[in-house]
Amino acid sequence: MENVLRPVIVVGGSVVLTLLVGWSVDRLLRRAADRNGENSLWALLRRGRVPFQLVLFAALLRGSYDQAKLLVDHRIGIGRTLTLTLIGAAAWLVVSIATAVVETSYSRYASAHRDPARIRRVRTQVTLIQRVVTAVVGVVAAAAMLLTFPAMRAAGASLLASAGILGIVAGVAAQSTLANLFAGLQIAFGDMVRLGDTVVVDGEWGTVEEITLTFLTVRTWDERRITMPVSYFTSKPFENWSRGTPQMTGIVFLHVDHSAPVEAMRGKLRDILRECPAWDGRDYGLAVTDSTPNTMQVRALVTAKDADDIWTVRVTVREQMIRWLAEQHPYALPRVNTAEAVPLPGQGPRAGRAEPDAAAARPHVRHAHEPPRTGPGRG
């Protein structure tokens, strides 16, 4: 009877105690979350209920398993399994607590500040810090699991003696990975690029969607994802349209005929912008910036509060201006001139032609001493 009750008491007691303590802690966290509604830390800590109960159960069962007298022949294997479970659950719990603390800190900062650029900067730093903590905890947990095996402890002592050589070999082999790792930390704390920034890389316009320790993802305007190593942003130039203030100035180029009504186009530009909600009202202008033998180039300058609105303003101005020119001033659109050149003032249509030579026009008179000309039909 004792051989049956002992395992039931040990295992069942560990399960009951684990559930009771887990329920009590969760209830305390729930009350703390209800009492401090503005602080999300307690609500986020409740996510760690499962790893906490797993740690508690593995620790209780690991400490009292010898008293259960259950599967004595496999005692070493079961004890090592419980130890590995305890280490893994502890790492899971540490990551959950660290994530809750980091997310709470970011939420407080985001609610206390209104600058979108600073908020995106802190969000990028917080995300990378969270990834670093997760990676460090995972490596430490994996190392602790390996050290539970006696063979691995013996191998560790021999590997420690050749750590210098292994470090050199690993550094050469992982040079690209390490470069991306340090580049990721440089991006996070150097404020070069942040989550949500509008960037132009390799001629592609998009928004930074994800930043990790090794790569960065840009979502383009047509919903494509461009993934590139983070070392790209520390070694090559790129455009960051969200750097500083989000306000932007856009340019619309129009090619029109030389007879286009520039003053009327300025007035039409003003009317178009007044009816465009995306225009922020800061500035606008229209000027002739270039000329070719067939057309002249007109530049319309507009402003908006961010990159998305400046795109809307530019396409609106381009579409409505071209439609207005086609309907009201069709002569102002570019065309190929196939007419004859206009003559200079004071000259007729034959001004450009050469008059016949007077001497050549006079009839030829043969003198007495001049020999006759030879030609067809003459001797």
Coordinates of C-alpha atoms in Angstrom, one line a residue:
M1 CA 0.0 0.0 0.0
E2 CA 2.8 2.3 0.8
N3 CA 4.4 1.8 -2.6
V4 CA 1.2 3.0 -4.2
L5 CA 0.4 5.9 -1.9
R6 CA 3.9 7.4 -1.9
P7 CA 4.0 8.1 -5.6
V8 CA 0.5 9.4 -5.6
I9 CA 1.2 11.8 -2.7
V10 CA 4.4 13.1 -4.2
V11 CA 3.2 13.6 -7.7
G12 CA -0.4 14.5 -6.8
G13 CA 0.9 16.9 -4.1
S14 CA 3.2 18.6 -6.6
V15 CA 0.4 19.0 -9.1
V16 CA -2.1 20.4 -6.5
L17 CA 0.4 22.7 -4.9
T18 CA 1.5 24.0 -8.4
L19 CA -2.1 24.7 -9.4
L20 CA -2.9 26.4 -6.0
V21 CA 0.1 28.6 -6.0
G22 CA -0.4 29.5 -9.7
W23 CA -4.0 30.4 -9.1
S24 CA -3.1 32.5 -6.1
V25 CA -0.4 34.4 -7.9
D26 CA -2.6 35.0 -11.0
R27 CA -5.4 36.3 -8.7
L28 CA -3.0 38.7 -7.0
L29 CA -1.8 40.0 -10.4
R30 CA -5.4 40.5 -11.6
R31 CA -6.2 42.5 -8.5
A32 CA -3.1 44.6 -9.0
A33 CA -4.0 45.2 -12.6
D34 CA -7.5 46.3 -11.7
R35 CA -6.2 48.6 -9.0
N36 CA -3.6 50.2 -11.3
G37 CA -5.4 50.4 -14.6
E38 CA -2.9 52.9 -16.1
N39 CA 0.0 50.5 -15.4
S40 CA -0.1 47.5 -17.8
L41 CA 2.8 45.7 -16.1
W42 CA 0.6 43.5 -13.9
A43 CA -1.6 42.5 -16.8
L44 CA 1.4 41.6 -18.9
L45 CA 3.0 39.6 -16.1
R46 CA -0.1 37.3 -16.2
R47 CA 1.2 36.0 -19.5
G48 CA 3.9 34.2 -17.6
R49 CA 1.5 32.0 -15.6
V50 CA 2.2 28.9 -17.6
P51 CA 6.0 29.0 -17.4
F52 CA 5.7 29.9 -13.7
Q53 CA 3.6 26.9 -13.0
L54 CA 5.9 24.7 -15.1
V55 CA 9.0 25.9 -13.1
L56 CA 7.2 25.3 -9.8
F57 CA 6.0 21.9 -10.8
A58 CA 9.5 20.8 -12.1
A59 CA 11.2 22.1 -9.0
L60 CA 8.8 20.4 -6.6
L61 CA 8.9 17.1 -8.4
R62 CA 12.7 17.3 -8.9
G63 CA 13.2 17.8 -5.2
S64 CA 10.8 15.2 -4.0
Y65 CA 11.1 12.5 -6.7
D66 CA 13.5 10.5 -4.7
Q67 CA 10.9 10.1 -2.0
A68 CA 8.4 8.7 -4.5
K69 CA 10.3 5.5 -5.1
L70 CA 8.9 5.4 -8.6
L71 CA 10.8 3.9 -11.5
V72 CA 14.0 3.5 -9.4
D73 CA 15.9 2.0 -12.3
H74 CA 15.3 5.1 -14.4
R75 CA 15.9 7.6 -11.6
I76 CA 18.9 9.2 -13.2
G77 CA 17.2 9.7 -16.6
I78 CA 14.0 11.0 -15.1
G79 CA 15.9 13.4 -12.8
R80 CA 17.9 14.8 -15.7
T81 CA 14.7 15.2 -17.7
L82 CA 13.2 17.2 -14.8
T83 CA 16.3 19.3 -14.6
L84 CA 16.2 20.1 -18.3
T85 CA 12.5 21.0 -18.0
L86 CA 13.3 23.2 -15.1
I87 CA 16.0 25.1 -16.9
G88 CA 13.9 25.6 -20.1
A89 CA 10.8 26.7 -18.1
A90 CA 13.0 29.1 -16.1
A91 CA 14.4 30.6 -19.3
W92 CA 10.8 31.0 -20.6
L93 CA 9.7 32.7 -17.4
V94 CA 12.7 35.1 -17.5
V95 CA 11.9 36.1 -21.1
S96 CA 8.2 36.6 -20.3
I97 CA 9.1 38.9 -17.4
A98 CA 11.6 40.8 -19.4
T99 CA 9.1 41.3 -22.2
A100 CA 6.5 42.6 -19.8
V101 CA 8.9 45.1 -18.3
V102 CA 10.1 46.3 -21.7
E103 CA 6.7 46.7 -23.2
T104 CA 5.5 48.5 -20.1
S105 CA 8.4 50.9 -20.3
Y106 CA 7.6 51.6 -24.0
S107 CA 3.9 52.1 -23.3
R108 CA 4.7 54.7 -20.6
Y109 CA 7.1 56.5 -22.9
A110 CA 4.7 56.5 -25.8
S111 CA 1.9 57.9 -23.6
A112 CA 4.1 60.6 -22.2
H113 CA 5.5 61.9 -25.5
R114 CA 3.8 63.1 -28.6
D115 CA 6.8 63.2 -31.0
P116 CA 6.3 60.4 -33.5
A117 CA 10.0 60.3 -34.4
R118 CA 11.1 59.8 -30.8
I119 CA 8.5 57.2 -30.2
R120 CA 9.6 55.2 -33.3
R121 CA 13.2 55.5 -32.1
V122 CA 12.4 54.1 -28.6
R123 CA 10.2 51.4 -30.2
T124 CA 13.1 50.3 -32.4
Q125 CA 15.5 50.2 -29.4
V126 CA 13.0 48.4 -27.2
T127 CA 12.4 45.7 -29.9
L128 CA 16.1 45.1 -30.4
I129 CA 16.8 45.0 -26.6
Q130 CA 14.0 42.4 -26.3
R131 CA 15.6 40.3 -29.0
V132 CA 19.0 40.6 -27.4
V133 CA 17.7 39.5 -24.0
T134 CA 15.9 36.6 -25.6
A135 CA 19.0 35.5 -27.4
V136 CA 21.2 35.8 -24.3
V137 CA 18.8 33.9 -22.1
G138 CA 18.4 31.2 -24.8
V139 CA 22.2 30.7 -25.1
V140 CA 22.6 30.6 -21.3
A141 CA 19.8 28.1 -21.0
A142 CA 21.2 25.9 -23.7
A143 CA 24.7 26.0 -22.1
A144 CA 23.2 25.1 -18.7
M145 CA 21.3 22.1 -20.3
L146 CA 24.5 20.9 -21.9
L147 CA 26.4 21.1 -18.7
T148 CA 24.0 18.7 -17.0
F149 CA 25.6 15.9 -19.0
P150 CA 28.9 14.7 -17.6
A151 CA 30.4 14.1 -21.0
M152 CA 29.8 17.7 -21.9
R153 CA 31.5 19.0 -18.8
A154 CA 34.6 17.0 -19.6
A155 CA 34.5 18.4 -23.2
G156 CA 34.1 21.9 -21.9
A157 CA 37.4 21.7 -20.0
S158 CA 39.3 20.6 -23.1
L159 CA 37.6 23.2 -25.3
L160 CA 38.5 26.0 -22.8
A161 CA 42.2 25.3 -23.4
S162 CA 41.9 26.0 -27.1
A163 CA 39.4 28.9 -26.8
G164 CA 41.9 31.3 -28.5
I165 CA 42.1 29.2 -31.7
L166 CA 38.4 28.5 -31.7
G167 CA 37.7 32.2 -31.2
I168 CA 39.8 33.2 -34.2
V169 CA 38.2 30.5 -36.4
A170 CA 34.7 31.4 -35.3
G171 CA 35.4 35.1 -35.8
V172 CA 36.5 34.5 -39.4
A173 CA 33.6 32.2 -40.2
A174 CA 31.0 34.4 -38.6
Q175 CA 32.4 37.7 -39.9
S176 CA 29.3 38.6 -41.9
T177 CA 27.0 37.6 -39.1
L178 CA 28.9 39.6 -36.5
A179 CA 29.0 42.6 -38.8
N180 CA 25.2 42.5 -39.1
L181 CA 24.9 42.0 -35.4
F182 CA 26.9 45.1 -34.5
A183 CA 25.2 47.0 -37.3
G184 CA 21.8 46.2 -35.8
L185 CA 23.0 47.6 -32.4
Q186 CA 24.3 50.7 -34.2
I187 CA 21.0 51.2 -35.9
A188 CA 19.1 50.8 -32.7
F189 CA 21.1 53.3 -30.6
G190 CA 22.5 55.5 -33.4
D191 CA 19.0 56.5 -34.6
M192 CA 19.8 55.9 -38.2
V193 CA 16.5 54.2 -39.2
R194 CA 13.5 53.3 -37.1
L195 CA 10.4 51.2 -37.3
G196 CA 7.8 53.0 -39.4
D197 CA 10.3 55.3 -41.2
T198 CA 9.7 56.0 -44.9
V199 CA 12.9 55.2 -46.8
V200 CA 14.2 54.8 -50.3
V201 CA 16.7 52.0 -50.9
D202 CA 18.0 50.9 -54.2
G203 CA 15.4 53.1 -55.9
E204 CA 12.5 51.4 -54.0
W205 CA 10.2 53.5 -51.8
G206 CA 8.7 51.9 -48.7
T207 CA 8.2 51.8 -45.0
V208 CA 10.5 50.0 -42.5
E209 CA 8.3 47.1 -41.2
E210 CA 10.7 45.0 -39.1
I211 CA 14.2 45.4 -37.7
T212 CA 16.1 42.4 -36.2
L213 CA 19.7 42.0 -35.2
T214 CA 20.7 40.7 -38.6
F215 CA 18.2 41.9 -41.2
L216 CA 15.7 44.6 -42.0
T217 CA 12.4 44.4 -43.9
V218 CA 11.0 47.3 -46.0
R219 CA 7.3 47.1 -47.1
T220 CA 7.0 48.9 -50.5
W221 CA 4.0 50.8 -51.7
D222 CA 2.8 47.8 -53.7
E223 CA 2.9 45.5 -50.7
R224 CA 6.2 43.8 -51.6
R225 CA 8.7 43.1 -48.9
I226 CA 12.4 43.8 -49.4
T227 CA 14.7 42.0 -46.9
M228 CA 18.3 43.2 -46.7
P229 CA 21.1 42.9 -44.1
V230 CA 21.2 45.7 -41.6
S231 CA 24.9 46.3 -42.5
Y232 CA 23.5 47.8 -45.8
F233 CA 22.2 50.8 -43.8
T234 CA 25.6 51.4 -42.1
S235 CA 27.7 51.1 -45.3
K236 CA 25.7 52.6 -48.1
P237 CA 23.7 55.8 -48.5
F238 CA 19.9 55.7 -48.4
E239 CA 17.1 58.2 -48.2
N240 CA 15.1 58.5 -44.9
W241 CA 12.1 60.7 -45.5
S242 CA 11.0 60.5 -41.8
R243 CA 14.3 61.9 -40.5
G244 CA 13.6 65.1 -38.5
T245 CA 10.1 66.5 -39.1
P246 CA 7.8 64.5 -41.3
Q247 CA 6.8 67.6 -43.4
M248 CA 7.8 67.3 -47.0
T249 CA 8.1 69.4 -50.2
G250 CA 7.1 67.8 -53.5
I251 CA 7.7 68.7 -57.1
V252 CA 5.6 68.2 -60.2
F253 CA 7.2 68.7 -63.6
L254 CA 5.0 69.5 -66.6
H255 CA 6.2 69.8 -70.2
V256 CA 4.1 72.3 -72.2
D257 CA 4.3 74.4 -75.3
H258 CA 6.1 77.7 -75.3
S259 CA 2.7 79.5 -75.7
A260 CA 1.3 78.0 -72.5
P261 CA -0.4 80.6 -70.1
V262 CA 2.0 80.5 -67.1
E263 CA 0.1 83.0 -65.1
A264 CA -3.2 81.2 -65.6
M265 CA -1.4 78.0 -64.6
R266 CA -0.3 79.6 -61.3
G267 CA -3.9 80.5 -60.6
K268 CA -5.2 77.1 -61.4
L269 CA -2.5 75.5 -59.1
R270 CA -3.8 77.7 -56.3
D271 CA -7.3 76.5 -56.9
I272 CA -6.4 72.9 -57.1
L273 CA -4.5 73.0 -53.8
R274 CA -7.3 74.8 -52.0
E275 CA -9.6 71.9 -52.8
C276 CA -7.0 69.2 -51.9
P277 CA -7.3 68.0 -48.3
A278 CA -3.8 66.6 -48.3
W279 CA -2.1 70.0 -48.9
D280 CA -1.0 71.5 -45.6
G281 CA -1.2 75.1 -46.8
R282 CA 2.5 75.9 -46.0
D283 CA 3.7 76.8 -49.5
Y284 CA 3.2 76.4 -53.2
G285 CA 4.7 77.9 -56.4
L286 CA 5.0 77.5 -60.2
A287 CA 7.9 78.5 -62.3
V288 CA 9.5 77.8 -65.7
T289 CA 12.7 75.8 -65.0
D290 CA 13.9 74.7 -68.4
S291 CA 13.3 75.1 -72.2
T292 CA 13.9 72.9 -75.2
P293 CA 13.4 73.6 -78.9
N294 CA 9.9 72.1 -78.8
T295 CA 8.7 72.5 -75.1
M296 CA 9.3 74.3 -71.9
Q297 CA 9.5 72.7 -68.5
V298 CA 7.2 74.0 -65.7
R299 CA 7.8 73.1 -62.1
A300 CA 5.0 73.1 -59.6
L301 CA 6.1 73.1 -55.9
V302 CA 3.7 71.8 -53.2
T303 CA 4.0 70.9 -49.5
A304 CA 2.3 68.3 -47.2
K305 CA 2.6 67.1 -43.6
D306 CA 4.1 63.7 -44.5
A307 CA 5.3 61.4 -47.3
D308 CA 1.8 59.8 -47.9
D309 CA 0.1 63.2 -48.2
I310 CA 2.8 64.6 -50.5
W311 CA 2.2 61.7 -52.9
T312 CA -1.5 62.5 -52.9
V313 CA -0.9 66.2 -53.6
R314 CA 1.5 65.5 -56.4
V315 CA -0.7 63.1 -58.3
T316 CA -3.8 65.4 -57.8
V317 CA -1.9 68.4 -59.2
R318 CA -0.6 66.5 -62.1
E319 CA -3.9 65.0 -63.1
Q320 CA -6.1 68.1 -62.7
M321 CA -3.5 70.4 -64.3
I322 CA -3.2 68.3 -67.5
R323 CA -7.0 67.9 -67.7
W324 CA -7.5 71.7 -67.3
L325 CA -4.9 72.4 -70.1
A326 CA -6.5 69.9 -72.4
E327 CA -10.0 71.4 -71.9
Q328 CA -9.3 75.1 -71.6
H329 CA -5.9 75.6 -73.3
P330 CA -5.3 72.7 -75.8
Y331 CA -2.7 74.8 -77.6
A332 CA -0.5 74.7 -74.5
L333 CA 0.1 70.9 -74.7
P334 CA 3.3 69.7 -76.3
R335 CA 3.1 69.2 -80.1
V336 CA 5.4 68.5 -83.0
N337 CA 5.8 71.6 -85.3
T338 CA 5.6 70.6 -89.0
A339 CA 4.9 74.1 -90.4
E340 CA 7.4 76.2 -92.4
A341 CA 9.6 78.6 -90.6
V342 CA 8.3 82.1 -90.0
P343 CA 10.2 84.6 -92.2
L344 CA 12.1 87.5 -90.7
P345 CA 10.3 90.9 -90.5
G346 CA 10.5 92.9 -93.8
Q347 CA 11.3 89.9 -96.0
G348 CA 9.0 88.0 -98.3
P349 CA 8.6 84.3 -98.5
R350 CA 11.5 84.1 -101.0
A351 CA 13.8 86.0 -98.6
G352 CA 15.9 83.0 -98.0
R353 CA 16.5 82.1 -101.6
A354 CA 19.6 83.4 -103.6
E355 CA 19.0 85.8 -106.6
P356 CA 20.5 84.7 -109.9
D357 CA 23.9 86.3 -110.8
A358 CA 23.5 89.4 -113.1
A359 CA 26.4 88.5 -115.3
A360 CA 25.2 85.0 -115.8
A361 CA 21.7 86.3 -116.7
R362 CA 23.0 88.6 -119.6
P363 CA 23.1 87.0 -123.1
H364 CA 26.6 86.2 -124.3
V365 CA 28.0 88.4 -127.1
R366 CA 30.8 86.9 -129.1
H367 CA 33.6 89.2 -130.2
A368 CA 35.3 89.0 -133.6
H369 CA 38.5 87.7 -132.2
E370 CA 36.8 85.1 -130.0
P371 CA 36.7 81.6 -131.4
P372 CA 33.4 80.0 -131.7
R373 CA 32.2 77.8 -128.8
T374 CA 32.1 74.1 -129.4
G375 CA 29.2 72.2 -128.4
P376 CA 26.6 69.8 -129.5
G377 CA 26.0 70.0 -133.2
R378 CA 29.1 72.2 -133.8
G379 CA 32.3 71.3 -135.4

